[in-house]
Structure formats: C-alpha cells, structure tokens
C-alpha cells in the first residue's frame, strides 16, 4: 500500500509530519493585590499636585496684574501731583504779579 501524498495517516508507511509555524505575543501587568490603596493614593496625589501647580500659576498671574495696576495708579498720582504743583505755582505767580501791580498803583 502506498501512502497518500501529504497525509498524516497512511496504511502502510510513515509519512513526514507537517511543521506548523506558531507565533505569539504577550504582555505583563503586575499590581499587588494588597497594595492597601497605594496606587490610587499616588494617582490622587498626582492630580492634587497638578491642581496646586495650576493654582500657583494663576496666583502668580494675578500678582503680576495687581503689581501692574499699582504701578499705573502710582504714575497717575505722580502726574496729578506734578500738575497740581505746576498749577499752584502759576496761581501764585499770577497773584504775585497782580499784587505787585496793585502796589505800584497805590504808590
């Protein structure tokens, strides 16, 4: 008896077995069952640290805005003082001229 070509079973002789290629892939994830909330606490801590950094950045921005506003109003105040001083000097100069002319008329 002859074997059928490429068959596994034959009635009279042994055939070469077929070779099959196998490929596989895998991954590994480990977490302790008894981590007592360590992982979730680390995640929560990271989220809170992010919120704190964002709040700090916002506070820094607000500090800059306040400092800029304060400098602006200080400059306005200085301008008003200079303008008031100049106006006062003009007023005094005008009245001094008027009083000198009045004194000249009386003499």
Coordinates of C-alpha atoms in Angstrom, one line a residue:
X1 CA 0.0 0.0 0.0
X2 CA 1.2 3.4 -0.8
X3 CA 0.7 6.5 1.4
X4 CA -1.4 9.3 0.2
X5 CA 0.7 12.4 -0.6
X6 CA 0.7 14.9 2.3
X7 CA -1.5 12.9 4.5
X8 CA -0.9 12.2 8.2
X9 CA -2.2 8.7 8.3
X10 CA -1.3 6.1 5.9
X11 CA -1.9 2.5 5.9
X12 CA 1.5 1.1 5.1
X13 CA 4.3 3.5 5.7
X14 CA 5.2 6.5 7.9
X15 CA 4.9 10.0 6.5
X16 CA 6.7 13.1 7.4
X17 CA 4.7 15.2 9.8
X18 CA 3.9 18.7 8.7
X19 CA 5.6 21.6 10.5
X20 CA 3.3 24.4 11.6
X21 CA 4.6 27.8 12.4
X22 CA 3.4 29.4 15.6
X23 CA 3.8 33.0 16.7
X24 CA 2.7 34.5 19.9
X25 CA 2.8 37.7 21.8
X26 CA 2.1 38.6 25.4
X27 CA 2.3 41.3 28.0
X28 CA 2.7 41.5 31.6
X29 CA 0.9 43.7 34.1
X30 CA 1.5 43.4 37.8
X31 CA -0.1 45.1 40.7
X32 CA 0.0 43.9 44.2
X33 CA -3.4 42.7 45.4
X34 CA -2.5 44.0 48.9
X35 CA -1.1 47.5 48.0
X36 CA -3.5 49.0 50.5
X37 CA -4.6 51.8 48.2
X38 CA -1.1 52.9 47.4
X39 CA -1.7 53.1 43.7
X40 CA -4.9 55.0 44.0
X41 CA -3.4 57.3 46.5
X42 CA -0.5 58.0 44.2
X43 CA -2.9 58.9 41.4
X44 CA -4.9 61.2 43.7
X45 CA -1.7 62.8 44.9
X46 CA -0.6 63.5 41.4
X47 CA -3.9 65.0 40.5
X48 CA -3.8 67.3 43.5
X49 CA -0.2 68.3 42.8
X50 CA -1.4 69.3 39.3
X51 CA -4.2 71.4 40.7
X52 CA -1.8 73.1 43.1
X53 CA 0.6 74.0 40.3
X54 CA -2.3 75.4 38.2
X55 CA -3.5 77.5 41.2
X56 CA 0.0 78.7 41.8
X57 CA 0.4 79.8 38.2
X58 CA -3.0 81.6 38.4
X59 CA -1.9 83.3 41.6
X60 CA 1.3 84.4 40.0
X61 CA -0.6 85.9 37.1
X62 CA -2.9 87.8 39.4
X63 CA 0.1 89.1 41.4
X64 CA 1.5 90.5 38.2
X65 CA -1.8 92.1 37.3
X66 CA -2.0 93.7 40.7
X67 CA 1.6 95.0 40.6
X68 CA 1.0 96.4 37.1
X69 CA -2.2 98.2 38.2
X70 CA -0.5 99.6 41.3
X71 CA 2.4 101.0 39.2
X72 CA -0.2 102.5 36.8
X73 CA -2.1 104.3 39.6
X74 CA 1.2 105.4 41.3
X75 CA 2.2 107.0 38.0
X76 CA -1.2 108.7 37.7
X77 CA -0.9 110.0 41.2
X78 CA 2.6 111.4 40.5
X79 CA 1.3 113.1 37.4
X80 CA -1.5 114.7 39.3
X81 CA 0.9 115.9 42.0
X82 CA 3.2 117.4 39.3
X83 CA 0.2 119.0 37.5
X84 CA -1.2 120.3 40.8
X85 CA 2.2 121.7 41.8
X86 CA 2.5 123.4 38.4
X87 CA -1.0 124.9 38.7
X88 CA -0.3 126.1 42.2
X89 CA 2.9 127.8 41.0
X90 CA 1.1 129.5 38.2
X91 CA -1.6 130.7 40.5
X92 CA 0.9 132.1 42.9
X93 CA 2.9 133.7 40.1
X94 CA -0.3 135.3 38.7
X95 CA -1.4 136.6 42.1
X96 CA 2.1 137.9 42.8
X97 CA 2.1 139.8 39.6
X98 CA -1.4 141.2 40.4
X99 CA -0.3 142.3 43.9
X100 CA 2.8 143.9 42.6
X101 CA 0.8 145.9 40.1
X102 CA -1.7 146.9 42.8
X103 CA 1.2 148.0 45.0
X104 CA 2.7 150.0 42.1
X105 CA -0.7 151.7 41.5
X106 CA -1.0 152.6 45.2
X107 CA 2.4 154.2 45.3

